[in-house]
PDB file of N, CA and C in Angstrom:
ATOM      1  N   MET A 148      -7.389  -7.851 -21.517  1.00 59.00           N
ATOM      2  CA  MET A 148      -7.177  -6.590 -20.858  1.00 59.00           C
ATOM      3  C   MET A 148      -5.896  -6.660 -20.023  1.00 59.00           C
ATOM      4  N   SER A 149      -5.160  -5.559 -19.986  1.00 75.00           N
ATOM      5  CA  SER A 149      -3.933  -5.530 -19.208  1.00 75.00           C
ATOM      6  C   SER A 149      -4.236  -5.297 -17.731  1.00 75.00           C
ATOM      7  N   ASP A 150      -3.215  -5.444 -16.928  1.00 90.00           N
ATOM      8  CA  ASP A 150      -3.362  -5.217 -15.493  1.00 90.00           C
ATOM      9  C   ASP A 150      -3.524  -3.728 -15.207  1.00 90.00           C
ATOM     10  N   ILE A 151      -4.197  -3.437 -14.110  1.00 94.00           N
ATOM     11  CA  ILE A 151      -4.369  -2.054 -13.669  1.00 94.00           C
ATOM     12  C   ILE A 151      -3.414  -1.823 -12.503  1.00 94.00           C
ATOM     13  N   HIS A 152      -2.540  -0.819 -12.646  1.00 94.00           N
ATOM     14  CA  HIS A 152      -1.518  -0.537 -11.641  1.00 94.00           C
ATOM     15  C   HIS A 152      -1.820   0.776 -10.939  1.00 94.00           C
ATOM     16  N   ALA A 153      -1.438   0.856  -9.680  1.00 96.00           N
ATOM     17  CA  ALA A 153      -1.431   2.122  -8.941  1.00 96.00           C
ATOM     18  C   ALA A 153      -0.304   2.036  -7.919  1.00 96.00           C
ATOM     19  N   LYS A 154       0.312   3.189  -7.632  1.00 97.00           N
ATOM     20  CA  LYS A 154       1.450   3.221  -6.710  1.00 97.00           C
ATOM     21  C   LYS A 154       1.323   4.397  -5.764  1.00 97.00           C
ATOM     22  N   VAL A 155       1.847   4.196  -4.582  1.00 97.00           N
ATOM     23  CA  VAL A 155       2.121   5.329  -3.698  1.00 97.00           C
ATOM     24  C   VAL A 155       3.595   5.215  -3.340  1.00 97.00           C
ATOM     25  N   ARG A 156       4.309   6.328  -3.510  1.00 98.00           N
ATOM     26  CA  ARG A 156       5.748   6.321  -3.273  1.00 98.00           C
ATOM     27  C   ARG A 156       6.072   7.197  -2.072  1.00 98.00           C
ATOM     28  N   PHE A 157       7.123   6.824  -1.380  1.00 98.00           N
ATOM     29  CA  PHE A 157       7.613   7.567  -0.218  1.00 98.00           C
ATOM     30  C   PHE A 157       6.547   7.693   0.876  1.00 98.00           C
ATOM     31  N   LEU A 158       5.820   6.613   1.099  1.00 97.00           N
ATOM     32  CA  LEU A 158       4.852   6.579   2.201  1.00 97.00           C
ATOM     33  C   LEU A 158       5.635   6.612   3.512  1.00 97.00           C
ATOM     34  N   PRO A 159       5.356   7.571   4.405  1.00 97.00           N
ATOM     35  CA  PRO A 159       6.197   7.712   5.601  1.00 97.00           C
ATOM     36  C   PRO A 159       5.889   6.679   6.678  1.00 97.00           C
ATOM     37  N   GLN A 160       6.056   5.426   6.329  1.00 96.00           N
ATOM     38  CA  GLN A 160       5.873   4.324   7.266  1.00 96.00           C
ATOM     39  C   GLN A 160       6.745   3.166   6.790  1.00 96.00           C
ATOM     40  N   SER A 161       7.241   2.379   7.728  1.00 97.00           N
ATOM     41  CA  SER A 161       8.156   1.307   7.351  1.00 97.00           C
ATOM     42  C   SER A 161       7.428   0.242   6.541  1.00 97.00           C
ATOM     43  N   ALA A 162       8.159  -0.384   5.644  1.00 97.00           N
ATOM     44  CA  ALA A 162       7.582  -1.420   4.793  1.00 97.00           C
ATOM     45  C   ALA A 162       7.080  -2.598   5.628  1.00 97.00           C
ATOM     46  N   GLN A 163       7.756  -2.878   6.718  1.00 97.00           N
ATOM     47  CA  GLN A 163       7.346  -3.995   7.583  1.00 97.00           C
ATOM     48  C   GLN A 163       5.950  -3.758   8.152  1.00 97.00           C
ATOM     49  N   LYS A 164       5.649  -2.537   8.575  1.00 97.00           N
ATOM     50  CA  LYS A 164       4.342  -2.231   9.140  1.00 97.00           C
ATOM     51  C   LYS A 164       3.260  -2.207   8.065  1.00 97.00           C
ATOM     52  N   VAL A 165       3.619  -1.765   6.863  1.00 98.00           N
ATOM     53  CA  VAL A 165       2.653  -1.740   5.763  1.00 98.00           C
ATOM     54  C   VAL A 165       2.331  -3.166   5.313  1.00 98.00           C
ATOM     55  N   ARG A 166       3.325  -4.049   5.327  1.00 97.00           N
ATOM     56  CA  ARG A 166       3.101  -5.439   4.902  1.00 97.00           C
ATOM     57  C   ARG A 166       2.083  -6.147   5.791  1.00 97.00           C
ATOM     58  N   ALA A 167       2.034  -5.786   7.068  1.00 97.00           N
ATOM     59  CA  ALA A 167       1.055  -6.388   7.968  1.00 97.00           C
ATOM     60  C   ALA A 167      -0.363  -6.079   7.505  1.00 97.00           C
ATOM     61  N   VAL A 168      -0.570  -4.926   6.883  1.00 97.00           N
ATOM     62  CA  VAL A 168      -1.891  -4.532   6.404  1.00 97.00           C
ATOM     63  C   VAL A 168      -2.174  -5.130   5.025  1.00 97.00           C
ATOM     64  N   ILE A 169      -1.206  -5.077   4.112  1.00 97.00           N
ATOM     65  CA  ILE A 169      -1.484  -5.525   2.748  1.00 97.00           C
ATOM     66  C   ILE A 169      -1.652  -7.038   2.659  1.00 97.00           C
ATOM     67  N   ASP A 170      -1.100  -7.772   3.619  1.00 97.00           N
ATOM     68  CA  ASP A 170      -1.290  -9.221   3.618  1.00 97.00           C
ATOM     69  C   ASP A 170      -2.757  -9.599   3.822  1.00 97.00           C
ATOM     70  N   LEU A 171      -3.540  -8.702   4.418  1.00 96.00           N
ATOM     71  CA  LEU A 171      -4.955  -8.980   4.664  1.00 96.00           C
ATOM     72  C   LEU A 171      -5.791  -8.945   3.387  1.00 96.00           C
ATOM     73  N   VAL A 172      -5.336  -8.207   2.369  1.00 96.00           N
ATOM     74  CA  VAL A 172      -6.179  -7.996   1.187  1.00 96.00           C
ATOM     75  C   VAL A 172      -5.656  -8.670  -0.076  1.00 96.00           C
ATOM     76  N   ARG A 173      -4.498  -9.274  -0.023  1.00 96.00           N
ATOM     77  CA  ARG A 173      -3.941  -9.919  -1.217  1.00 96.00           C
ATOM     78  C   ARG A 173      -4.841 -11.065  -1.663  1.00 96.00           C
ATOM     79  N   GLY A 174      -5.246 -11.049  -2.949  1.00 95.00           N
ATOM     80  CA  GLY A 174      -6.085 -12.104  -3.505  1.00 95.00           C
ATOM     81  C   GLY A 174      -7.582 -11.897  -3.319  1.00 95.00           C
ATOM     82  N   LYS A 175      -7.985 -10.857  -2.621  1.00 96.00           N
ATOM     83  CA  LYS A 175      -9.415 -10.605  -2.359  1.00 96.00           C
ATOM     84  C   LYS A 175     -10.021  -9.786  -3.497  1.00 96.00           C
ATOM     85  N   ARG A 176     -11.364  -9.816  -3.581  1.00 96.00           N
ATOM     86  CA  ARG A 176     -12.066  -8.947  -4.517  1.00 96.00           C
ATOM     87  C   ARG A 176     -11.834  -7.497  -4.109  1.00 96.00           C
ATOM     88  N   ALA A 177     -11.882  -6.585  -5.059  1.00 95.00           N
ATOM     89  CA  ALA A 177     -11.578  -5.174  -4.777  1.00 95.00           C
ATOM     90  C   ALA A 177     -12.554  -4.591  -3.758  1.00 95.00           C
ATOM     91  N   ASP A 178     -13.851  -4.886  -3.907  1.00 95.00           N
ATOM     92  CA  ASP A 178     -14.847  -4.384  -2.950  1.00 95.00           C
ATOM     93  C   ASP A 178     -14.591  -4.924  -1.552  1.00 95.00           C
ATOM     94  N   GLU A 179     -14.287  -6.205  -1.485  1.00 96.00           N
ATOM     95  CA  GLU A 179     -14.021  -6.846  -0.198  1.00 96.00           C
ATOM     96  C   GLU A 179     -12.754  -6.265   0.437  1.00 96.00           C
ATOM     97  N   ALA A 180     -11.741  -5.989  -0.380  1.00 96.00           N
ATOM     98  CA  ALA A 180     -10.496  -5.410   0.138  1.00 96.00           C
ATOM     99  C   ALA A 180     -10.749  -4.030   0.728  1.00 96.00           C
ATOM    100  N   LEU A 181     -11.563  -3.221   0.060  1.00 97.00           N
ATOM    101  CA  LEU A 181     -11.871  -1.887   0.579  1.00 97.00           C
ATOM    102  C   LEU A 181     -12.624  -1.964   1.906  1.00 97.00           C
ATOM    103  N   GLU A 182     -13.534  -2.920   2.024  1.00 97.00           N
ATOM    104  CA  GLU A 182     -14.270  -3.087   3.282  1.00 97.00           C
ATOM    105  C   GLU A 182     -13.353  -3.542   4.412  1.00 97.00           C
ATOM    106  N   ILE A 183     -12.457  -4.470   4.116  1.00 97.00           N
ATOM    107  CA  ILE A 183     -11.515  -4.945   5.136  1.00 97.00           C
ATOM    108  C   ILE A 183     -10.646  -3.779   5.616  1.00 97.00           C
ATOM    109  N   LEU A 184     -10.116  -3.004   4.674  1.00 97.00           N
ATOM    110  CA  LEU A 184      -9.225  -1.899   5.030  1.00 97.00           C
ATOM    111  C   LEU A 184      -9.954  -0.798   5.792  1.00 97.00           C
ATOM    112  N   ARG A 185     -11.237  -0.704   5.581  1.00 97.00           N
ATOM    113  CA  ARG A 185     -12.018   0.316   6.291  1.00 97.00           C
ATOM    114  C   ARG A 185     -12.042   0.077   7.795  1.00 97.00           C
ATOM    115  N   PHE A 186     -11.980  -1.184   8.213  1.00 97.00           N
ATOM    116  CA  PHE A 186     -12.111  -1.518   9.626  1.00 97.00           C
ATOM    117  C   PHE A 186     -10.818  -1.993  10.283  1.00 97.00           C
ATOM    118  N   VAL A 187      -9.708  -1.942   9.558  1.00 97.00           N
ATOM    119  CA  VAL A 187      -8.425  -2.325  10.149  1.00 97.00           C
ATOM    120  C   VAL A 187      -7.917  -1.153  10.981  1.00 97.00           C
ATOM    121  N   ASN A 188      -7.551  -1.422  12.216  1.00 97.00           N
ATOM    122  CA  ASN A 188      -7.125  -0.362  13.133  1.00 97.00           C
ATOM    123  C   ASN A 188      -5.599  -0.219  13.113  1.00 97.00           C
ATOM    124  N   LYS A 189      -5.062   0.137  11.949  1.00 97.00           N
ATOM    125  CA  LYS A 189      -3.628   0.360  11.776  1.00 97.00           C
ATOM    126  C   LYS A 189      -3.446   1.662  11.001  1.00 97.00           C
ATOM    127  N   ARG A 190      -2.365   2.353  11.277  1.00 97.00           N
ATOM    128  CA  ARG A 190      -2.117   3.623  10.604  1.00 97.00           C
ATOM    129  C   ARG A 190      -1.917   3.450   9.094  1.00 97.00           C
ATOM    130  N   ALA A 191      -1.372   2.319   8.673  1.00 96.00           N
ATOM    131  CA  ALA A 191      -1.094   2.089   7.254  1.00 96.00           C
ATOM    132  C   ALA A 191      -2.357   1.758   6.460  1.00 96.00           C
ATOM    133  N   ALA A 192      -3.468   1.473   7.139  1.00 97.00           N
ATOM    134  CA  ALA A 192      -4.680   1.050   6.434  1.00 97.00           C
ATOM    135  C   ALA A 192      -5.263   2.163   5.563  1.00 97.00           C
ATOM    136  N   LEU A 193      -5.228   3.407   6.035  1.00 97.00           N
ATOM    137  CA  LEU A 193      -5.820   4.503   5.262  1.00 97.00           C
ATOM    138  C   LEU A 193      -5.101   4.740   3.933  1.00 97.00           C
ATOM    139  N   PRO A 194      -3.767   4.892   3.898  1.00 97.00           N
ATOM    140  CA  PRO A 194      -3.131   5.083   2.591  1.00 97.00           C
ATOM    141  C   PRO A 194      -3.263   3.878   1.666  1.00 97.00           C
ATOM    142  N   VAL A 195      -3.275   2.668   2.219  1.00 97.00           N
ATOM    143  CA  VAL A 195      -3.451   1.480   1.374  1.00 97.00           C
ATOM    144  C   VAL A 195      -4.870   1.445   0.818  1.00 97.00           C
ATOM    145  N   ARG A 196      -5.836   1.835   1.638  1.00 98.00           N
ATOM    146  CA  ARG A 196      -7.239   1.884   1.174  1.00 98.00           C
ATOM    147  C   ARG A 196      -7.389   2.905   0.052  1.00 98.00           C
ATOM    148  N   LYS A 197      -6.770   4.068   0.215  1.00 97.00           N
ATOM    149  CA  LYS A 197      -6.827   5.084  -0.835  1.00 97.00           C
ATOM    150  C   LYS A 197      -6.172   4.590  -2.119  1.00 97.00           C
ATOM    151  N   LEU A 198      -5.093   3.827  -1.980  1.00 97.00           N
ATOM    152  CA  LEU A 198      -4.392   3.286  -3.139  1.00 97.00           C
ATOM    153  C   LEU A 198      -5.267   2.290  -3.896  1.00 97.00           C
ATOM    154  N   VAL A 199      -5.912   1.384  -3.174  1.00 97.00           N
ATOM    155  CA  VAL A 199      -6.789   0.399  -3.825  1.00 97.00           C
ATOM    156  C   VAL A 199      -7.978   1.107  -4.478  1.00 97.00           C
ATOM    157  N   ALA A 200      -8.532   2.111  -3.798  1.00 97.00           N
ATOM    158  CA  ALA A 200      -9.650   2.871  -4.370  1.00 97.00           C
ATOM    159  C   ALA A 200      -9.215   3.603  -5.640  1.00 97.00           C
ATOM    160  N   SER A 201      -7.994   4.115  -5.652  1.00 96.00           N
ATOM    161  CA  SER A 201      -7.475   4.784  -6.844  1.00 96.00           C
ATOM    162  C   SER A 201      -7.315   3.807  -8.005  1.00 96.00           C
ATOM    163  N   ALA A 202      -6.825   2.605  -7.706  1.00 96.00           N
ATOM    164  CA  ALA A 202      -6.674   1.589  -8.758  1.00 96.00           C
ATOM    165  C   ALA A 202      -8.040   1.177  -9.315  1.00 96.00           C
ATOM    166  N   VAL A 203      -9.043   1.053  -8.442  1.00 96.00           N
ATOM    167  CA  VAL A 203     -10.400   0.714  -8.895  1.00 96.00           C
ATOM    168  C   VAL A 203     -10.941   1.828  -9.787  1.00 96.00           C
ATOM    169  N   ALA A 204     -10.732   3.096  -9.388  1.00 96.00           N
ATOM    170  CA  ALA A 204     -11.192   4.222 -10.195  1.00 96.00           C
ATOM    171  C   ALA A 204     -10.479   4.256 -11.543  1.00 96.00           C
ATOM    172  N   ASN A 205      -9.184   3.938 -11.559  1.00 94.00           N
ATOM    173  CA  ASN A 205      -8.448   3.866 -12.827  1.00 94.00           C
ATOM    174  C   ASN A 205      -9.056   2.813 -13.751  1.00 94.00           C
ATOM    175  N   ALA A 206      -9.401   1.665 -13.186  1.00 94.00           N
ATOM    176  CA  ALA A 206      -9.973   0.583 -13.988  1.00 94.00           C
ATOM    177  C   ALA A 206     -11.325   0.988 -14.573  1.00 94.00           C
ATOM    178  N   GLU A 207     -12.162   1.610 -13.736  1.00 94.00           N
ATOM    179  CA  GLU A 207     -13.493   2.008 -14.204  1.00 94.00           C
ATOM    180  C   GLU A 207     -13.406   3.109 -15.258  1.00 94.00           C
ATOM    181  N   GLU A 208     -12.539   4.081 -15.019  1.00 94.00           N
ATOM    182  CA  GLU A 208     -12.463   5.248 -15.903  1.00 94.00           C
ATOM    183  C   GLU A 208     -11.715   4.947 -17.199  1.00 94.00           C
ATOM    184  N   ASN A 209     -10.577   4.282 -17.094  1.00 93.00           N
ATOM    185  CA  ASN A 209      -9.719   4.107 -18.270  1.00 93.00           C
ATOM    186  C   ASN A 209     -10.039   2.855 -19.079  1.00 93.00           C
ATOM    187  N   PHE A 210     -10.534   1.800 -18.411  1.00 92.00           N
ATOM    188  CA  PHE A 210     -10.771   0.541 -19.107  1.00 92.00           C
ATOM    189  C   PHE A 210     -12.239   0.143 -19.157  1.00 92.00           C
ATOM    190  N   GLY A 211     -13.103   0.839 -18.439  1.00 92.00           N
ATOM    191  CA  GLY A 211     -14.526   0.520 -18.433  1.00 92.00           C
ATOM    192  C   GLY A 211     -14.843  -0.806 -17.767  1.00 92.00           C
ATOM    193  N   VAL A 212     -14.026  -1.205 -16.810  1.00 92.00           N
ATOM    194  CA  VAL A 212     -14.210  -2.477 -16.107  1.00 92.00           C
ATOM    195  C   VAL A 212     -15.094  -2.246 -14.888  1.00 92.00           C
ATOM    196  N   SER A 213     -16.001  -3.162 -14.648  1.00 91.00           N
ATOM    197  CA  SER A 213     -16.876  -3.046 -13.483  1.00 91.00           C
ATOM    198  C   SER A 213     -16.103  -3.352 -12.204  1.00 91.00           C
ATOM    199  N   ARG A 214     -16.442  -2.649 -11.143  1.00 90.00           N
ATOM    200  CA  ARG A 214     -15.794  -2.813  -9.838  1.00 90.00           C
ATOM    201  C   ARG A 214     -15.961  -4.228  -9.301  1.00 90.00           C
ATOM    202  N   GLU A 215     -17.087  -4.871  -9.583  1.00 92.00           N
ATOM    203  CA  GLU A 215     -17.357  -6.216  -9.062  1.00 92.00           C
ATOM    204  C   GLU A 215     -16.472  -7.284  -9.693  1.00 92.00           C
ATOM    205  N   ASP A 216     -15.909  -6.981 -10.868  1.00 93.00           N
ATOM    206  CA  ASP A 216     -15.092  -7.969 -11.583  1.00 93.00           C
ATOM    207  C   ASP A 216     -13.612  -7.925 -11.224  1.00 93.00           C
ATOM    208  N   LEU A 217     -13.217  -6.988 -10.386  1.00 95.00           N
ATOM    209  CA  LEU A 217     -11.798  -6.793 -10.090  1.00 95.00           C
ATOM    210  C   LEU A 217     -11.384  -7.511  -8.821  1.00 95.00           C
ATOM    211  N   TYR A 218     -10.128  -7.966  -8.809  1.00 95.00           N
ATOM    212  CA  TYR A 218      -9.549  -8.509  -7.583  1.00 95.00           C
ATOM    213  C   TYR A 218      -8.091  -8.067  -7.479  1.00 95.00           C
ATOM    214  N   VAL A 219      -7.552  -8.113  -6.265  1.00 96.00           N
ATOM    215  CA  VAL A 219      -6.180  -7.688  -5.998  1.00 96.00           C
ATOM    216  C   VAL A 219      -5.261  -8.841  -6.374  1.00 96.00           C
ATOM    217  N   ALA A 220      -4.638  -8.737  -7.541  1.00 96.00           N
ATOM    218  CA  ALA A 220      -3.775  -9.806  -8.028  1.00 96.00           C
ATOM    219  C   ALA A 220      -2.415  -9.768  -7.345  1.00 96.00           C
ATOM    220  N   LYS A 221      -1.905  -8.556  -7.116  1.00 97.00           N
ATOM    221  CA  LYS A 221      -0.578  -8.421  -6.523  1.00 97.00           C
ATOM    222  C   LYS A 221      -0.542  -7.107  -5.754  1.00 97.00           C
ATOM    223  N   ILE A 222       0.021  -7.146  -4.569  1.00 97.00           N
ATOM    224  CA  ILE A 222       0.225  -5.925  -3.794  1.00 97.00           C
ATOM    225  C   ILE A 222       1.518  -6.090  -3.010  1.00 97.00           C
ATOM    226  N   THR A 223       2.405  -5.114  -3.146  1.00 98.00           N
ATOM    227  CA  THR A 223       3.717  -5.217  -2.508  1.00 98.00           C
ATOM    228  C   THR A 223       4.051  -3.923  -1.785  1.00 98.00           C
ATOM    229  N   ALA A 224       4.859  -4.045  -0.742  1.00 98.00           N
ATOM    230  CA  ALA A 224       5.411  -2.888  -0.032  1.00 98.00           C
ATOM    231  C   ALA A 224       6.927  -3.057  -0.015  1.00 98.00           C
ATOM    232  N   ASP A 225       7.614  -2.160  -0.689  1.00 97.00           N
ATOM    233  CA  ASP A 225       9.066  -2.209  -0.779  1.00 97.00           C
ATOM    234  C   ASP A 225       9.672  -1.052   0.004  1.00 97.00           C
ATOM    235  N   GLU A 226      10.907  -1.232   0.423  1.00 97.00           N
ATOM    236  CA  GLU A 226      11.573  -0.181   1.179  1.00 97.00           C
ATOM    237  C   GLU A 226      11.924   0.994   0.277  1.00 97.00           C
ATOM    238  N   ALA A 227      11.723   2.184   0.804  1.00 97.00           N
ATOM    239  CA  ALA A 227      12.098   3.416   0.131  1.00 97.00           C
ATOM    240  C   ALA A 227      13.297   3.995   0.886  1.00 97.00           C
ATOM    241  N   PRO A 228      13.844   5.099   0.423  1.00 97.00           N
ATOM    242  CA  PRO A 228      14.987   5.682   1.138  1.00 97.00           C
ATOM    243  C   PRO A 228      14.660   5.998   2.600  1.00 97.00           C
ATOM    244  N   THR A 229      15.642   5.822   3.451  1.00 96.00           N
ATOM    245  CA  THR A 229      15.498   6.078   4.878  1.00 96.00           C
ATOM    246  C   THR A 229      16.176   7.396   5.216  1.00 96.00           C
ATOM    247  N   ARG A 230      15.458   8.270   5.909  1.00 95.00           N
ATOM    248  CA  ARG A 230      16.067   9.515   6.382  1.00 95.00           C
ATOM    249  C   ARG A 230      16.820   9.218   7.666  1.00 95.00           C
ATOM    250  N   LYS A 231      18.055   9.663   7.730  1.00 94.00           N
ATOM    251  CA  LYS A 231      18.884   9.365   8.889  1.00 94.00           C
ATOM    252  C   LYS A 231      19.356  10.670   9.528  1.00 94.00           C
ATOM    253  N   TRP A 232      19.292  10.725  10.821  1.00 91.00           N
ATOM    254  CA  TRP A 232      19.921  11.801  11.557  1.00 91.00           C
ATOM    255  C   TRP A 232      20.264  11.312  12.932  1.00 91.00           C
ATOM    256  N   ARG A 233      20.876  12.177  13.746  1.00 91.00           N
ATOM    257  CA  ARG A 233      21.365  11.705  15.041  1.00 91.00           C
ATOM    258  C   ARG A 233      20.809  12.559  16.167  1.00 91.00           C
ATOM    259  N   ARG A 234      20.649  11.940  17.295  1.00 92.00           N
ATOM    260  CA  ARG A 234      20.279  12.624  18.526  1.00 92.00           C
ATOM    261  C   ARG A 234      21.471  12.471  19.470  1.00 92.00           C
ATOM    262  N   PHE A 235      21.905  13.563  20.027  1.00 92.00           N
ATOM    263  CA  PHE A 235      23.086  13.527  20.872  1.00 92.00           C
ATOM    264  C   PHE A 235      22.736  12.981  22.248  1.00 92.00           C
ATOM    265  N   GLY A 236      23.593  12.120  22.745  1.00 90.00           N
ATOM    266  CA  GLY A 236      23.371  11.488  24.033  1.00 90.00           C
ATOM    267  C   GLY A 236      24.444  11.879  25.036  1.00 90.00           C
ATOM    268  N   ALA A 237      24.427  11.204  26.131  1.00 93.00           N
ATOM    269  CA  ALA A 237      25.369  11.490  27.210  1.00 93.00           C
ATOM    270  C   ALA A 237      26.779  11.061  26.827  1.00 93.00           C
ATOM    271  N   ARG A 238      27.729  11.650  27.464  1.00 92.00           N
ATOM    272  CA  ARG A 238      29.144  11.304  27.333  1.00 92.00           C
ATOM    273  C   ARG A 238      29.663  11.451  25.903  1.00 92.00           C
ATOM    274  N   GLY A 239      29.133  12.409  25.177  1.00 90.00           N
ATOM    275  CA  GLY A 239      29.631  12.696  23.837  1.00 90.00           C
ATOM    276  C   GLY A 239      29.223  11.698  22.780  1.00 90.00           C
ATOM    277  N   ARG A 240      28.304  10.813  23.106  1.00 92.00           N
ATOM    278  CA  ARG A 240      27.845   9.831  22.117  1.00 92.00           C
ATOM    279  C   ARG A 240      26.645  10.393  21.362  1.00 92.00           C
ATOM    280  N   PHE A 241      26.247   9.676  20.310  1.00 90.00           N
ATOM    281  CA  PHE A 241      24.998  10.051  19.666  1.00 90.00           C
ATOM    282  C   PHE A 241      24.222   8.796  19.318  1.00 90.00           C
ATOM    283  N   LYS A 242      22.928   8.947  19.227  1.00 92.00           N
ATOM    284  CA  LYS A 242      22.018   7.846  18.929  1.00 92.00           C
ATOM    285  C   LYS A 242      21.474   8.047  17.517  1.00 92.00           C
ATOM    286  N   PRO A 243      21.699   7.117  16.602  1.00 93.00           N
ATOM    287  CA  PRO A 243      21.159   7.288  15.254  1.00 93.00           C
ATOM    288  C   PRO A 243      19.638   7.095  15.246  1.00 93.00           C
ATOM    289  N   LEU A 244      18.949   7.953  14.517  1.00 94.00           N
ATOM    290  CA  LEU A 244      17.506   7.845  14.339  1.00 94.00           C
ATOM    291  C   LEU A 244      17.232   7.568  12.871  1.00 94.00           C
ATOM    292  N   LEU A 245      16.343   6.649  12.596  1.00 95.00           N
ATOM    293  CA  LEU A 245      15.987   6.278  11.227  1.00 95.00           C
ATOM    294  C   LEU A 245      14.503   6.518  11.012  1.00 95.00           C
ATOM    295  N   ARG A 246      14.163   7.285   9.978  1.00 96.00           N
ATOM    296  CA  ARG A 246      12.768   7.462   9.588  1.00 96.00           C
ATOM    297  C   ARG A 246      12.585   6.661   8.309  1.00 96.00           C
ATOM    298  N   ARG A 247      11.952   5.525   8.437  1.00 97.00           N
ATOM    299  CA  ARG A 247      11.800   4.631   7.288  1.00 97.00           C
ATOM    300  C   ARG A 247      10.574   5.020   6.471  1.00 97.00           C
ATOM    301  N   SER A 248      10.639   4.736   5.178  1.00 98.00           N
ATOM    302  CA  SER A 248       9.506   4.978   4.291  1.00 98.00           C
ATOM    303  C   SER A 248       9.394   3.797   3.326  1.00 98.00           C
ATOM    304  N   SER A 249       8.287   3.767   2.580  1.00 98.00           N
ATOM    305  CA  SER A 249       8.050   2.612   1.710  1.00 98.00           C
ATOM    306  C   SER A 249       7.353   3.032   0.423  1.00 98.00           C
ATOM    307  N   HIS A 250       7.480   2.170  -0.584  1.00 98.00           N
ATOM    308  CA  HIS A 250       6.758   2.294  -1.847  1.00 98.00           C
ATOM    309  C   HIS A 250       5.758   1.141  -1.894  1.00 98.00           C
ATOM    310  N   VAL A 251       4.481   1.450  -2.117  1.00 98.00           N
ATOM    311  CA  VAL A 251       3.447   0.414  -2.179  1.00 98.00           C
ATOM    312  C   VAL A 251       2.886   0.383  -3.592  1.00 98.00           C
ATOM    313  N   THR A 252       2.778  -0.818  -4.162  1.00 98.00           N
ATOM    314  CA  THR A 252       2.263  -1.009  -5.517  1.00 98.00           C
ATOM    315  C   THR A 252       1.129  -2.015  -5.466  1.00 98.00           C
ATOM    316  N   VAL A 253       0.030  -1.702  -6.159  1.00 98.00           N
ATOM    317  CA  VAL A 253      -1.094  -2.640  -6.246  1.00 98.00           C
ATOM    318  C   VAL A 253      -1.385  -2.915  -7.721  1.00 98.00           C
ATOM    319  N   VAL A 254      -1.698  -4.173  -8.018  1.00 97.00           N
ATOM    320  CA  VAL A 254      -2.075  -4.590  -9.368  1.00 97.00           C
ATOM    321  C   VAL A 254      -3.439  -5.271  -9.274  1.00 97.00           C
ATOM    322  N   LEU A 255      -4.406  -4.745 -10.008  1.00 96.00           N
ATOM    323  CA  LEU A 255      -5.742  -5.342 -10.065  1.00 96.00           C
ATOM    324  C   LEU A 255      -5.904  -6.060 -11.390  1.00 96.00           C
ATOM    325  N   ARG A 256      -6.634  -7.164 -11.360  1.00 95.00           N
ATOM    326  CA  ARG A 256      -6.972  -7.896 -12.586  1.00 95.00           C
ATOM    327  C   ARG A 256      -8.463  -8.142 -12.626  1.00 95.00           C
ATOM    328  N   GLU A 257      -8.933  -8.358 -13.836  1.00 92.00           N
ATOM    329  CA  GLU A 257     -10.345  -8.673 -14.010  1.00 92.00           C
ATOM    330  C   GLU A 257     -10.537 -10.163 -13.753  1.00 92.00           C
ATOM    331  N   ARG A 258     -11.553 -10.512 -12.985  1.00 86.00           N
ATOM    332  CA  ARG A 258     -11.853 -11.902 -12.653  1.00 86.00           C
ATOM    333  C   ARG A 258     -12.221 -12.645 -13.939  1.00 86.00           C
ATOM    334  N   GLY A 259     -11.566 -13.769 -14.180  1.00 76.00           N
ATOM    335  CA  GLY A 259     -11.868 -14.570 -15.362  1.00 76.00           C
ATOM    336  C   GLY A 259     -11.149 -14.097 -16.613  1.00 76.00           C
ATOM    337  N   ALA A 260     -10.254 -13.126 -16.489  1.00 58.00           N
ATOM    338  CA  ALA A 260      -9.543 -12.629 -17.671  1.00 58.00           C
ATOM    339  C   ALA A 260      -8.217 -13.359 -17.837  1.00 58.00           C
TER     340      ALA A 260
END
């Protein structure tokens, strides 16, 4: 069986902050990863949890794989385009503002495959 992929693109949070959450679930069983993400008190936990749940649903629906047999083989958070604008400051200067975003990809595999 091939790997099961799911992605979320242009997540409005920096890749550095998302990596702090995804490091908790890398290599874990899919059920265990969902439980961990349910109780993590970080803003990035909800979209990552939805992403893992979507990948599990893809596996069950498209490949007929049981949820208990899946584990998180690979999960990455990469930088997406940054929105840039400026805030004007004193003495004719300006302060650059950066709104960072990220692309998160999860790959599930069947245990023992």
